[in-house]
XYZ file of C-alpha atoms in Angstrom:
692
model
C -0.080 -0.016 -0.026
C 2.748 2.610 0.902
C 4.652 1.685 -2.133
C 1.782 2.612 -4.372
C 1.378 5.964 -2.352
C 5.008 6.974 -3.617
C 4.185 6.686 -7.131
C 3.165 10.286 -7.823
C 6.861 11.359 -6.235
C 8.351 8.808 -8.535
C 6.716 9.927 -11.739
C 7.145 13.372 -10.918
C 10.966 12.901 -9.675
C 11.599 10.705 -12.918
C 10.105 13.907 -15.319
C 12.193 16.518 -13.033
C 15.394 14.810 -13.607
C 14.951 13.977 -17.295
C 14.110 17.753 -17.845
C 17.334 18.831 -15.618
C 19.458 16.369 -17.616
C 18.132 17.642 -20.762
C 18.993 21.374 -19.628
C 22.509 20.284 -18.514
C 23.192 18.740 -21.960
C 21.896 22.059 -23.449
C 24.155 24.028 -21.560
C 27.037 21.796 -21.956
C 26.568 22.476 -25.916
C 25.473 26.066 -25.802
C 28.033 28.574 -27.546
C 28.277 30.843 -24.485
C 30.031 27.921 -23.128
C 33.566 28.865 -24.325
C 35.541 26.061 -22.852
C 35.802 22.133 -23.851
C 34.822 19.330 -21.567
C 36.652 15.930 -21.566
C 34.737 12.525 -20.801
C 35.733 12.494 -17.097
C 34.663 16.075 -16.676
C 31.271 15.621 -18.448
C 30.807 12.652 -16.280
C 31.584 14.420 -13.195
C 29.319 17.384 -14.123
C 26.360 14.925 -14.934
C 26.812 12.753 -11.832
C 27.007 15.744 -9.342
C 24.444 17.697 -11.130
C 22.224 14.538 -10.750
C 22.971 14.243 -7.163
C 22.251 17.971 -6.960
C 18.517 17.424 -8.637
C 17.716 14.648 -6.435
C 18.405 16.782 -3.493
C 16.504 19.484 -4.656
C 13.414 17.473 -5.738
C 13.447 15.845 -2.480
C 13.133 19.215 -0.837
C 10.549 20.415 -3.162
C 8.076 17.424 -2.622
C 7.932 17.928 0.791
C 5.040 20.086 0.027
C 3.171 17.401 -2.274
C 3.909 15.050 1.241
C 2.154 17.689 3.410
C -1.195 17.601 1.123
C -0.911 13.585 1.339
C -0.814 13.998 5.089
C -3.707 16.071 5.405
C -5.976 13.671 3.328
C -8.614 12.807 5.000
C -12.677 11.976 5.334
C -12.762 12.134 8.944
C -12.527 15.980 9.125
C -15.993 16.294 7.179
C -17.761 14.179 9.898
C -20.398 15.720 12.075
C -19.901 17.917 14.204
C -16.369 18.578 13.319
C -16.696 19.130 9.486
C -19.102 22.252 10.518
C -17.087 23.209 13.359
C -14.040 23.518 10.757
C -16.127 25.235 8.278
C -17.004 28.013 10.695
C -13.363 28.310 11.980
C -12.452 28.722 8.396
C -15.070 31.411 7.895
C -14.479 33.407 10.925
C -10.853 33.415 9.998
C -11.645 34.520 6.699
C -13.865 37.489 8.207
C -11.152 38.536 10.816
C -8.609 38.946 7.895
C -11.186 40.820 5.683
C -12.533 42.968 8.323
C -10.257 43.540 11.098
C -7.728 46.449 10.715
C -4.100 45.987 11.571
C -4.612 42.174 12.010
C -1.580 39.958 12.295
C -0.883 39.982 8.555
C -1.112 43.578 8.156
C 1.965 43.884 10.218
C 3.905 42.041 7.325
C 3.145 44.915 4.656
C 2.940 44.507 0.923
C 0.408 41.965 -0.312
C 0.576 39.490 2.365
C -2.856 39.983 3.528
C -4.296 39.853 0.136
C -2.489 36.509 -0.503
C -3.622 35.047 2.677
C -7.157 36.130 2.359
C -7.260 34.540 -1.052
C -5.876 31.331 -0.051
C -8.393 31.104 2.914
C -11.026 32.116 0.543
C -10.314 29.365 -2.047
C -9.937 26.916 1.178
C -13.580 27.873 2.252
C -14.787 27.142 -1.271
C -13.338 23.429 -1.606
C -13.820 22.790 2.001
C -17.657 23.580 1.764
C -17.989 21.512 -1.598
C -16.498 18.421 0.079
C -18.533 19.061 3.211
C -21.978 19.721 1.764
C -21.733 17.535 -1.401
C -20.140 14.258 -0.067
C -21.086 12.160 -3.149
C -19.003 14.475 -5.168
C -16.166 14.464 -2.788
C -13.737 12.183 -5.020
C -14.201 14.097 -8.054
C -13.489 17.302 -5.964
C -10.693 15.716 -4.400
C -9.279 14.526 -7.886
C -9.520 18.045 -9.340
C -7.715 19.155 -6.438
C -4.962 16.484 -6.899
C -4.718 17.428 -10.754
C -3.886 21.131 -9.766
C -1.232 20.057 -7.393
C 0.270 17.923 -9.920
C -0.352 20.920 -12.711
C 1.650 23.154 -10.418
C 4.450 20.955 -9.886
C 4.626 20.042 -13.647
C 4.374 23.858 -14.536
C 7.148 24.774 -12.040
C 9.469 22.306 -13.474
C 8.804 23.342 -17.131
C 8.740 27.113 -16.408
C 11.801 27.031 -14.293
C 13.993 25.088 -17.005
C 12.863 27.609 -19.722
C 13.783 30.067 -17.393
C 16.984 28.983 -16.558
C 17.755 28.468 -19.993
C 16.894 31.878 -21.032
C 18.928 33.232 -17.934
C 22.096 31.231 -18.837
C 21.766 32.405 -22.531
C 22.066 36.005 -21.208
C 24.508 35.896 -18.429
C 26.202 32.419 -18.862
C 25.583 31.396 -15.289
C 22.801 29.788 -13.496
C 20.607 32.178 -11.364
C 22.465 34.976 -9.144
C 21.677 38.469 -7.903
C 20.413 39.520 -11.256
C 17.418 36.972 -11.036
C 16.557 38.413 -7.701
C 16.536 41.758 -8.936
C 14.285 40.667 -12.034
C 11.768 39.219 -9.264
C 11.867 42.910 -7.749
C 11.490 45.137 -11.025
C 8.747 43.070 -12.555
C 7.480 45.557 -14.677
C 10.518 46.256 -16.770
C 11.430 42.490 -16.712
C 8.276 41.342 -17.932
C 8.120 44.243 -20.519
C 11.623 43.053 -21.654
C 10.672 39.593 -22.075
C 7.488 40.481 -23.796
C 9.454 42.518 -26.210
C 12.618 40.650 -26.812
C 10.987 36.844 -27.199
C 7.956 35.296 -28.955
C 6.098 35.222 -25.696
C 2.780 34.136 -27.024
C 4.040 30.475 -28.797
C 6.533 30.150 -25.781
C 3.741 30.364 -23.590
C 1.632 28.239 -25.220
C 4.108 25.616 -25.662
C 4.433 25.546 -21.942
C 1.112 25.444 -21.163
C 0.617 22.364 -23.733
C 3.557 20.508 -22.312
C 2.465 21.225 -18.961
C -1.205 19.961 -19.590
C -0.153 16.866 -21.514
C 2.658 15.949 -18.723
C -0.015 16.284 -15.830
C -2.592 14.328 -17.474
C -0.190 11.368 -18.134
C 0.926 11.472 -14.501
C -2.478 12.094 -13.141
C -4.252 9.019 -15.374
C -1.142 6.805 -14.014
C -1.495 8.106 -10.223
C -5.224 9.072 -9.635
C -6.411 5.726 -8.306
C -4.253 5.951 -5.179
C -6.598 8.572 -3.966
C -9.686 6.054 -3.824
C -7.919 4.640 -0.709
C -6.805 7.367 1.630
C -3.534 6.701 3.786
C -4.490 5.699 7.340
C -2.512 7.178 10.254
C 0.246 4.671 10.208
C 0.943 5.273 6.565
C 0.804 9.010 7.049
C 3.576 8.927 10.006
C 5.896 6.347 7.975
C 5.387 9.095 5.000
C 5.992 11.931 7.392
C 9.352 10.179 9.147
C 10.869 9.331 5.657
C 10.201 12.683 4.376
C 11.880 14.381 7.415
C 15.055 11.960 7.279
C 15.230 12.501 3.307
C 14.448 16.350 3.712
C 17.224 16.482 6.469
C 19.836 14.386 3.971
C 18.853 16.501 1.200
C 19.290 19.735 3.063
C 23.091 18.873 3.841
C 23.663 17.697 0.333
C 22.332 20.661 -1.294
C 24.499 22.811 0.902
C 27.341 20.584 0.384
C 27.288 20.355 -3.320
C 27.255 23.999 -3.840
C 30.762 23.974 -1.779
C 32.165 22.034 -4.931
C 34.452 24.218 -6.629
C 36.817 23.487 -9.697
C 39.036 25.606 -11.823
C 36.314 25.364 -14.636
C 33.527 27.958 -13.902
C 31.346 26.588 -16.439
C 31.547 23.227 -14.893
C 30.591 24.664 -11.689
C 27.583 26.156 -12.812
C 26.219 23.588 -15.281
C 26.397 20.804 -12.437
C 24.763 23.249 -10.017
C 21.113 23.592 -9.693
C 19.187 26.834 -10.068
C 16.774 26.774 -7.297
C 19.223 26.768 -4.424
C 21.529 29.238 -6.192
C 18.361 31.514 -6.634
C 17.630 31.357 -2.932
C 21.178 31.937 -1.909
C 21.621 35.090 -3.878
C 17.866 36.091 -2.508
C 19.084 35.706 1.349
C 22.769 37.162 0.390
C 22.551 40.163 -1.256
C 25.400 41.689 1.021
C 28.207 39.790 1.945
C 29.942 40.395 5.211
C 33.639 40.890 4.117
C 35.389 39.732 7.446
C 32.810 36.743 7.539
C 33.458 35.279 4.408
C 36.686 36.614 2.723
C 40.265 36.425 3.713
C 41.878 39.182 5.746
C 44.709 40.734 7.488
C 44.876 43.155 10.265
C 42.882 46.338 9.470
C 45.527 48.574 10.277
C 47.834 46.855 7.912
C 45.173 46.632 5.410
C 44.819 50.383 5.392
C 48.416 51.325 5.389
C 49.237 49.049 2.386
C 46.065 50.265 0.525
C 46.656 53.986 1.184
C 50.334 53.827 0.304
C 49.234 53.927 -3.324
C 48.456 57.832 -2.751
C 50.782 60.805 -2.546
C 49.443 61.699 0.632
C 48.703 58.035 2.449
C 45.465 59.209 4.098
C 41.566 58.410 3.384
C 41.022 62.188 3.291
C 43.593 63.672 0.772
C 44.310 67.322 -0.641
C 44.598 67.325 -4.156
C 46.014 70.766 -5.428
C 46.879 72.241 -8.696
C 49.415 74.573 -9.628
C 47.550 75.893 -12.444
C 44.195 77.901 -12.378
C 40.800 75.862 -11.849
C 38.732 75.479 -15.170
C 35.091 75.708 -14.618
C 34.263 73.910 -17.479
C 30.785 72.116 -18.062
C 31.121 68.073 -17.887
C 28.572 65.707 -19.497
C 29.308 62.398 -18.722
C 27.821 59.532 -20.598
C 28.055 56.267 -19.591
C 26.787 53.812 -22.287
C 24.746 50.770 -21.711
C 26.726 47.437 -22.260
C 29.213 48.330 -24.430
C 32.083 46.070 -24.761
C 35.328 47.294 -26.285
C 35.433 45.081 -28.990
C 32.495 46.571 -30.561
C 34.752 49.722 -31.439
C 37.207 49.583 -34.409
C 39.620 51.448 -32.085
C 39.554 48.374 -29.949
C 39.882 45.531 -32.520
C 36.136 45.514 -33.603
C 35.557 44.605 -37.093
C 31.572 45.138 -37.643
C 31.786 48.904 -38.368
C 28.648 49.458 -35.457
C 30.339 52.583 -33.953
C 31.307 54.655 -36.781
C 30.499 57.881 -34.575
C 32.348 56.830 -31.183
C 35.348 55.619 -33.319
C 35.676 59.122 -35.160
C 35.428 60.915 -31.692
C 37.977 58.502 -30.391
C 40.542 60.069 -33.047
C 39.942 63.707 -31.289
C 40.017 62.490 -27.702
C 42.254 60.942 -24.842
C 41.454 57.379 -25.430
C 41.983 54.932 -22.771
C 42.802 51.626 -24.218
C 43.403 49.366 -21.368
C 40.411 50.402 -19.061
C 38.543 47.830 -17.221
C 34.673 48.050 -15.728
C 34.595 47.089 -11.954
C 31.683 44.805 -12.434
C 28.941 43.276 -14.884
C 25.818 45.144 -13.930
C 24.779 49.090 -14.699
C 24.608 49.657 -11.059
C 28.309 48.648 -10.945
C 29.118 51.256 -13.573
C 27.005 53.932 -11.810
C 29.041 53.174 -8.719
C 32.261 53.129 -10.047
C 31.661 56.382 -11.897
C 29.851 58.119 -8.920
C 31.736 56.845 -5.791
C 34.927 56.114 -7.523
C 35.723 52.978 -5.257
C 36.369 49.394 -5.980
C 33.266 47.265 -6.052
C 32.499 45.429 -2.851
C 31.041 42.010 -1.931
C 27.460 41.356 -2.411
C 25.048 44.321 -3.785
C 26.323 47.722 -5.293
C 26.160 50.489 -2.946
C 23.568 52.054 -5.217
C 21.140 49.233 -4.158
C 21.885 49.241 -0.260
C 19.781 50.995 2.294
C 22.923 53.094 3.722
C 23.493 54.654 0.014
C 23.032 58.421 0.860
C 25.355 61.278 1.824
C 28.154 59.527 -0.039
C 31.470 61.504 -1.076
C 30.550 61.557 -4.978
C 31.895 63.137 -8.142
C 28.346 65.146 -8.013
C 29.340 66.407 -4.493
C 32.913 67.617 -5.782
C 31.069 69.476 -8.766
C 28.341 71.040 -6.275
C 31.306 72.355 -4.061
C 32.613 73.978 -7.339
C 29.099 75.805 -7.470
C 28.046 73.315 -10.351
C 24.381 72.295 -11.218
C 24.460 68.550 -10.883
C 22.168 66.180 -12.736
C 21.501 62.691 -13.446
C 19.383 61.760 -16.650
C 18.104 58.712 -17.614
C 15.643 57.667 -20.454
C 13.928 54.993 -18.313
C 11.905 55.446 -14.879
C 14.801 55.905 -12.338
C 13.378 54.060 -9.835
C 14.845 50.912 -11.444
C 17.881 49.552 -9.649
C 17.211 52.067 -6.852
C 18.994 54.981 -9.135
C 16.435 57.568 -7.846
C 16.952 57.120 -4.412
C 20.731 56.823 -4.796
C 21.195 59.935 -6.814
C 18.656 62.014 -5.255
C 20.086 60.909 -1.768
C 23.387 62.480 -2.799
C 22.310 65.809 -4.305
C 21.360 65.039 -8.184
C 18.727 66.484 -9.716
C 16.945 63.924 -11.753
C 15.554 64.051 -15.240
C 13.875 60.922 -16.219
C 11.079 59.453 -18.226
C 8.736 61.183 -15.870
C 9.921 64.358 -17.179
C 8.905 63.780 -20.888
C 5.782 65.048 -22.464
C 3.838 62.692 -24.704
C 5.102 64.615 -27.938
C 8.568 64.550 -26.794
C 8.861 60.680 -27.370
C 8.884 59.293 -30.735
C 9.843 55.825 -29.613
C 10.294 53.971 -26.330
C 10.322 50.402 -25.158
C 10.301 48.727 -21.877
C 13.656 50.494 -20.508
C 12.897 53.983 -21.598
C 12.572 56.404 -24.445
C 14.660 55.799 -27.524
C 18.503 57.280 -27.067
C 17.906 60.073 -29.545
C 14.727 61.442 -27.738
C 16.981 61.539 -24.460
C 19.599 63.427 -26.518
C 17.267 66.191 -27.486
C 15.738 66.287 -23.659
C 19.751 66.696 -22.613
C 20.443 69.318 -25.130
C 17.274 71.151 -23.719
C 18.171 70.513 -20.143
C 21.568 71.920 -20.699
C 20.466 74.975 -22.488
C 18.322 75.861 -19.521
C 21.012 75.113 -17.277
C 23.388 77.245 -19.205
C 21.385 80.400 -19.064
C 21.378 80.261 -15.410
C 25.176 81.394 -15.658
C 26.389 78.261 -13.552
C 28.428 75.463 -14.816
C 26.601 72.216 -14.929
C 27.552 68.344 -14.606
C 25.353 66.287 -16.223
C 25.647 62.286 -15.889
C 23.466 60.732 -18.890
C 22.985 56.693 -18.749
C 21.899 55.388 -22.163
C 19.106 52.820 -22.397
C 18.942 51.942 -25.953
C 21.745 49.188 -26.267
C 19.756 46.971 -23.981
C 17.695 43.754 -24.926
C 15.190 43.756 -26.632
C 17.416 46.023 -28.804
C 14.340 47.978 -30.352
C 14.780 51.296 -31.613
C 12.985 53.549 -34.300
C 13.182 52.229 -37.994
C 14.777 54.314 -40.849
C 17.719 55.628 -38.731
C 20.759 53.071 -39.140
C 20.711 50.086 -41.821
C 19.660 47.472 -39.333
C 15.833 47.467 -38.547
C 14.623 48.093 -34.930
C 12.529 44.843 -35.566
C 15.738 42.488 -35.691
C 16.105 42.845 -32.210
C 19.932 42.491 -32.413
C 22.807 43.623 -30.114
C 24.800 45.003 -33.069
C 21.685 46.977 -34.218
C 21.385 48.253 -30.343
C 24.936 49.177 -30.261
C 24.982 51.237 -33.691
C 21.602 53.022 -33.210
C 22.938 54.181 -29.759
C 26.215 55.493 -31.707
C 23.617 56.943 -33.888
C 22.052 58.844 -31.299
C 25.238 59.851 -29.637
C 26.273 61.535 -33.288
C 22.913 63.393 -33.312
C 23.540 64.533 -29.658
C 26.812 65.906 -30.969
C 25.537 67.707 -33.968
C 23.079 69.488 -31.650
C 25.532 70.184 -28.972
C 27.867 71.883 -31.426
C 25.293 74.229 -32.341
C 25.026 75.650 -28.538
C 26.674 78.179 -26.904
C 27.889 76.129 -24.148
C 29.454 73.592 -26.405
C 33.221 75.241 -26.778
C 33.248 75.273 -22.785
C 32.228 71.597 -22.286
C 34.146 68.443 -21.481
C 32.388 65.143 -22.646
C 33.400 61.904 -20.896
C 32.071 58.951 -22.995
C 32.462 55.530 -21.073
C 30.563 52.277 -20.945
C 29.141 51.171 -17.898
C 29.940 47.421 -18.325
C 30.617 44.850 -21.011
C 27.506 43.148 -23.062
C 28.443 39.814 -21.578
C 30.268 38.281 -18.451
C 30.597 34.572 -19.325
C 34.058 33.181 -19.683
C 36.590 30.478 -19.136
C 37.401 31.799 -15.383
C 35.634 33.188 -12.483
C 36.407 36.934 -14.168
C 37.274 36.768 -17.484
C 39.503 39.958 -18.474
C 38.251 40.225 -21.981
C 34.840 40.526 -20.707
C 35.550 43.663 -18.546
C 37.285 45.482 -20.797
C 35.433 48.461 -22.004
C 36.008 51.769 -24.019
C 36.439 55.237 -22.518
C 37.338 58.624 -23.716
C 37.629 62.253 -22.755
C 36.767 64.959 -25.400
C 36.672 68.599 -25.688
C 37.065 70.573 -28.449
C 39.963 73.205 -28.286
C 40.786 71.847 -25.075
C 41.660 68.223 -25.074
C 44.415 67.268 -27.313
C 44.265 63.613 -28.981
C 46.211 61.011 -27.505
C 46.010 57.256 -26.469
C 46.583 56.381 -22.962
C 47.549 52.553 -22.691
C 48.600 51.811 -19.293
C 46.478 49.369 -17.384
C 43.217 51.531 -15.319
C 39.977 51.115 -13.557
C 36.696 52.732 -14.131
C 37.303 54.148 -10.967
C 39.999 56.090 -12.045
C 38.145 58.178 -14.645
C 36.559 61.020 -12.717
C 39.591 61.644 -10.773
C 41.670 61.834 -13.924
C 39.126 64.279 -15.265
C 39.078 66.603 -12.177
C 42.879 66.716 -12.766
C 42.358 67.879 -16.044
C 40.231 70.690 -14.958
C 43.008 71.407 -12.119
C 40.355 70.917 -9.465
C 41.709 71.877 -5.881
C 39.519 69.457 -3.451
C 39.767 67.159 -0.645
C 39.432 63.652 -1.963
C 38.008 60.429 -0.485
C 38.040 58.626 -3.869
C 39.858 55.395 -4.129
C 40.530 56.001 -7.700
C 43.685 57.832 -9.000
C 44.628 60.542 -11.412
C 46.322 58.459 -14.042
C 48.339 61.448 -15.204
C 49.911 61.981 -11.731
C 53.187 60.502 -11.307
C 52.285 58.460 -8.323
C 49.537 56.379 -10.344
C 50.256 52.817 -10.189
C 48.771 50.813 -13.149
C 45.870 48.248 -11.716
C 42.084 47.387 -12.426
C 39.586 46.150 -10.391
C 36.950 43.492 -11.623
C 34.423 41.633 -9.586
C 31.135 39.972 -9.638
C 28.851 39.838 -6.645
C 31.071 37.349 -5.076
C 34.411 37.140 -6.749
C 36.867 40.327 -6.143
C 39.581 40.312 -8.106
C 42.625 42.894 -8.827
C 44.500 43.203 -11.945
C 48.253 44.069 -11.355
C 51.720 43.247 -12.323
C 50.590 40.857 -15.111
C 48.420 38.758 -12.585
C 44.761 38.555 -11.673
C 44.165 38.031 -7.938
C 40.662 36.651 -6.924
C 39.421 36.640 -3.347
C 35.971 34.784 -2.849
C 33.737 33.695 -0.085
C 35.083 30.994 2.298
C 38.430 32.643 2.543
C 39.444 31.336 -1.059
C 42.305 32.663 -3.184
C 43.229 32.346 -6.757
C 45.632 33.934 -8.833
C 46.318 33.657 -12.734
C 49.143 34.947 -14.503
C 48.026 36.948 -17.728
C 49.551 36.688 -21.166
C 48.197 38.591 -24.016
C 47.179 35.950 -26.729
C 49.529 36.094 -29.813
C 48.003 38.314 -32.491
C 49.454 40.409 -35.433
C 47.346 43.206 -33.961
C 49.056 45.979 -32.008
C 48.970 45.616 -28.421
C 45.647 48.026 -27.738
C 43.889 45.816 -30.090
C 44.564 42.588 -28.398
C 41.467 41.974 -26.197
C 41.932 38.307 -25.051
C 44.414 37.222 -22.282
C 45.315 33.662 -21.356
C 44.770 33.187 -17.576
C 47.119 30.634 -16.280
C 46.315 29.299 -12.669
C 48.945 29.888 -10.371
C 49.880 27.132 -7.991
C 51.443 29.269 -5.690
C 50.097 32.737 -5.695
C 52.689 35.965 -5.083
C 51.647 36.744 -1.505
C 52.188 40.247 -1.903
C 49.524 40.610 -4.713
C 47.459 38.568 -2.535
C 48.022 41.179 0.322
C 47.304 44.092 -2.240
C 43.783 42.477 -3.173
C 42.835 42.003 0.403
C 43.861 45.296 1.638
C 41.781 47.092 -1.224
C 38.755 45.146 -0.859
C 39.000 44.863 3.135
C 39.752 48.685 3.752
C 36.798 49.522 1.184
C 34.322 47.356 3.012
C 35.291 48.564 6.291
C 35.257 52.294 5.361
C 31.575 51.818 3.717
C 30.572 49.893 6.917
C 31.767 52.400 9.173
C 30.379 55.283 6.972
C 33.967 57.006 6.840
C 33.552 57.470 2.760
C 30.421 59.573 3.178
C 30.647 63.520 2.758
C-alpha cells in the first residue's frame, strides 16, 4: 500500500530529473560555454548534477507530502466538519474586516494573498462538506491542480534557466533576484524580446500533457486514503530524506573547480536563487580572507601621494570651470569599437570621436551590471562583496563626483531615459544631491519611440540638450551624468535611423543605434553656446556579456572610454592598465580642481599613479596588477592567474584576449594588495568613512 502511495513522487521525480539532464546537456553544448570538456569532466558534471537534482526535488516534494498528510474523510464528519468550516469562515472574516490584523504587520500584499488562500480553502472545503457524493471528483480536481503546479514549475523553471544562462552564462544569481523585484521592466523586456505567445502556449501544452499522463497513472491512489500509520511513515521518511537533502544541497554548492562553466552547469538553479535572495550583502570579514585592518589600510593608502583616506588634491594651474557631460553607455564592450579591434563597423561615430579624444585603451569595468558602472563613476571606489552601494539602504550622503562639482558651484543632474526608480537609481542619486531628469519629465509629444527600458536614446539626447540649454542660461556651470538605455535587450529602436531594422532585435543594431543617437546629440550640442566650454566623458557601464572560462574573464571587463573637448583636449592614447574608478579623478586633474578627496581611484596622469584594475562579480573580487589577476572569494578562497596576451598580429591596444594560467603558488604581496583594497573599502563603507 505504501509503495503505491509514492508513485506520484516517482513520476514527478523522474520527469524533473529528465528535464534537468536535458537542460544540463544544452548548457554543455551552448555557444556561450566557451570551454571544452573531457569525458571525465562531463561524467563528473552529470553525476554531481544528478545528485544536486535529487536533493532539490526531495526538498521540493515535501509540499506534496504535506498535501497527502492532510488527506482525510474524518474532518468532514459531524460535528467536526461544521466546526472546521465555521473556523475557516471566522478566520476569513477576521482577515477581511479587522484592521491591523496580524498579516497587515508584514506589509505588502501578504494580507491579500492569505485572504485569497483562505477564501479558496473555504470554497473547496464547503463543497466537500455539503456534497459528499462529489467528494472523490473534487479531490481528484485538487490533486490534478497540485500535479499541474509541480509540472508547471519544473517546465517554467527550465525555460527560465535557459534564457538566463543564454544571457549571462551562469545559473541564477543576484540578477534573477533583481528581476523579481522589478517585474514591470522585466516582464516588458521578455514580451519585447521573445515570442511570448508561442513560448507560453508551448509551456502550457507541455504542462497539461505531462500532468494528464501522471494524473492518469496515479489518480487511483486517492480512492483509498492513507491511514494514520501510513501517514506517520510518510512523515518520517520525508523528515529523514529532507534533512539529508538539505545537507546535500549545501555541500554540493561548496564544490568548486578551476572550470567555472562546470561549476555552474553541475549546480542547480533553485538553491542558487535562494542563496542569492538571502545573501544580497556579504560581510567581508565573515566570508573573505583578511589581514589586520591597520595593515590593510596602510598598504592600500600607500598607493596615494598623501597616504590618508582624506587627501588634499591641489593643482599649480588655475581651476577650469568647464561644463562636464558624463555619458555612460549601456553594455558597450570594447571590441564593439574599431579602435579596440572590432570589425563589425557598428560604432562609426564613436570611432571618429576617439580620434579627437584622450582614448583609454586598457581600461576595465568594475562589474557586469549597470549599477556597478554607476557606482564606479559616482563613488570612484572598488566594488565590494554583495550588492552595489546604489542598491543598499545606506546609500546616501556619500562622497561623490557630484558632491565635488556641487562644491564648485555646479548644477548637478542625473539623466536617464527610463524610470529611475529601477535599480534604486532615483533613491541613490537624489540622496546624494543630484537632480533627476527621467522618463517622468517627458511630455508625450517628446517621445518618438520607447520600449520597456525607456525612451529611445535620440529622444533622451534632445531632452539632454534642452536641459543643458536651461542650465547654461542660469550662468552656472553644469555637470550632467547621462545613462543611455537603447543598447539593452530587446534592442528595439525607431526604424529608418540605421541600416539594421529595429525589428531585428539584435545587439549589433542596439549598439549602432546608440552610436547614431550620440552622433545626433553632438550635432545638436555643437550648435549651442556652451559647447566649446564643455568636456565630454564617454565610457561604457560594463560589457555586453560576462561569461568566460574563469571566474573573472579579463576580456569580458574591458570597456572603451574617452575624454573629448574641442579646443581643450589634445588627442592621445593612454595605454596603461587602469580602472573605471580612475576616470573621474583623472577628469578632475585635467580641470585642475583643488579639493579634499576620498576617492579610491587615481588621476592616471599623476606620477604616483600605479597601473591596476578592480574587476568583480557579486562574490568574486579581483585585482589586476603586475601581469596577474588575483581573486578572493567567499569561504576565504584565493586564486591567482598569470596574464599573457594571446599572440596576434594586432597592435597591443587591439588585443583583447588574455590567457589566464592558474598559479599553484600565488604571489603573497599581490594577494595582500587585493585583500587590502577590498577589506579597507568594505570597512570604510560600513563605518561610513566614505560619506561626505
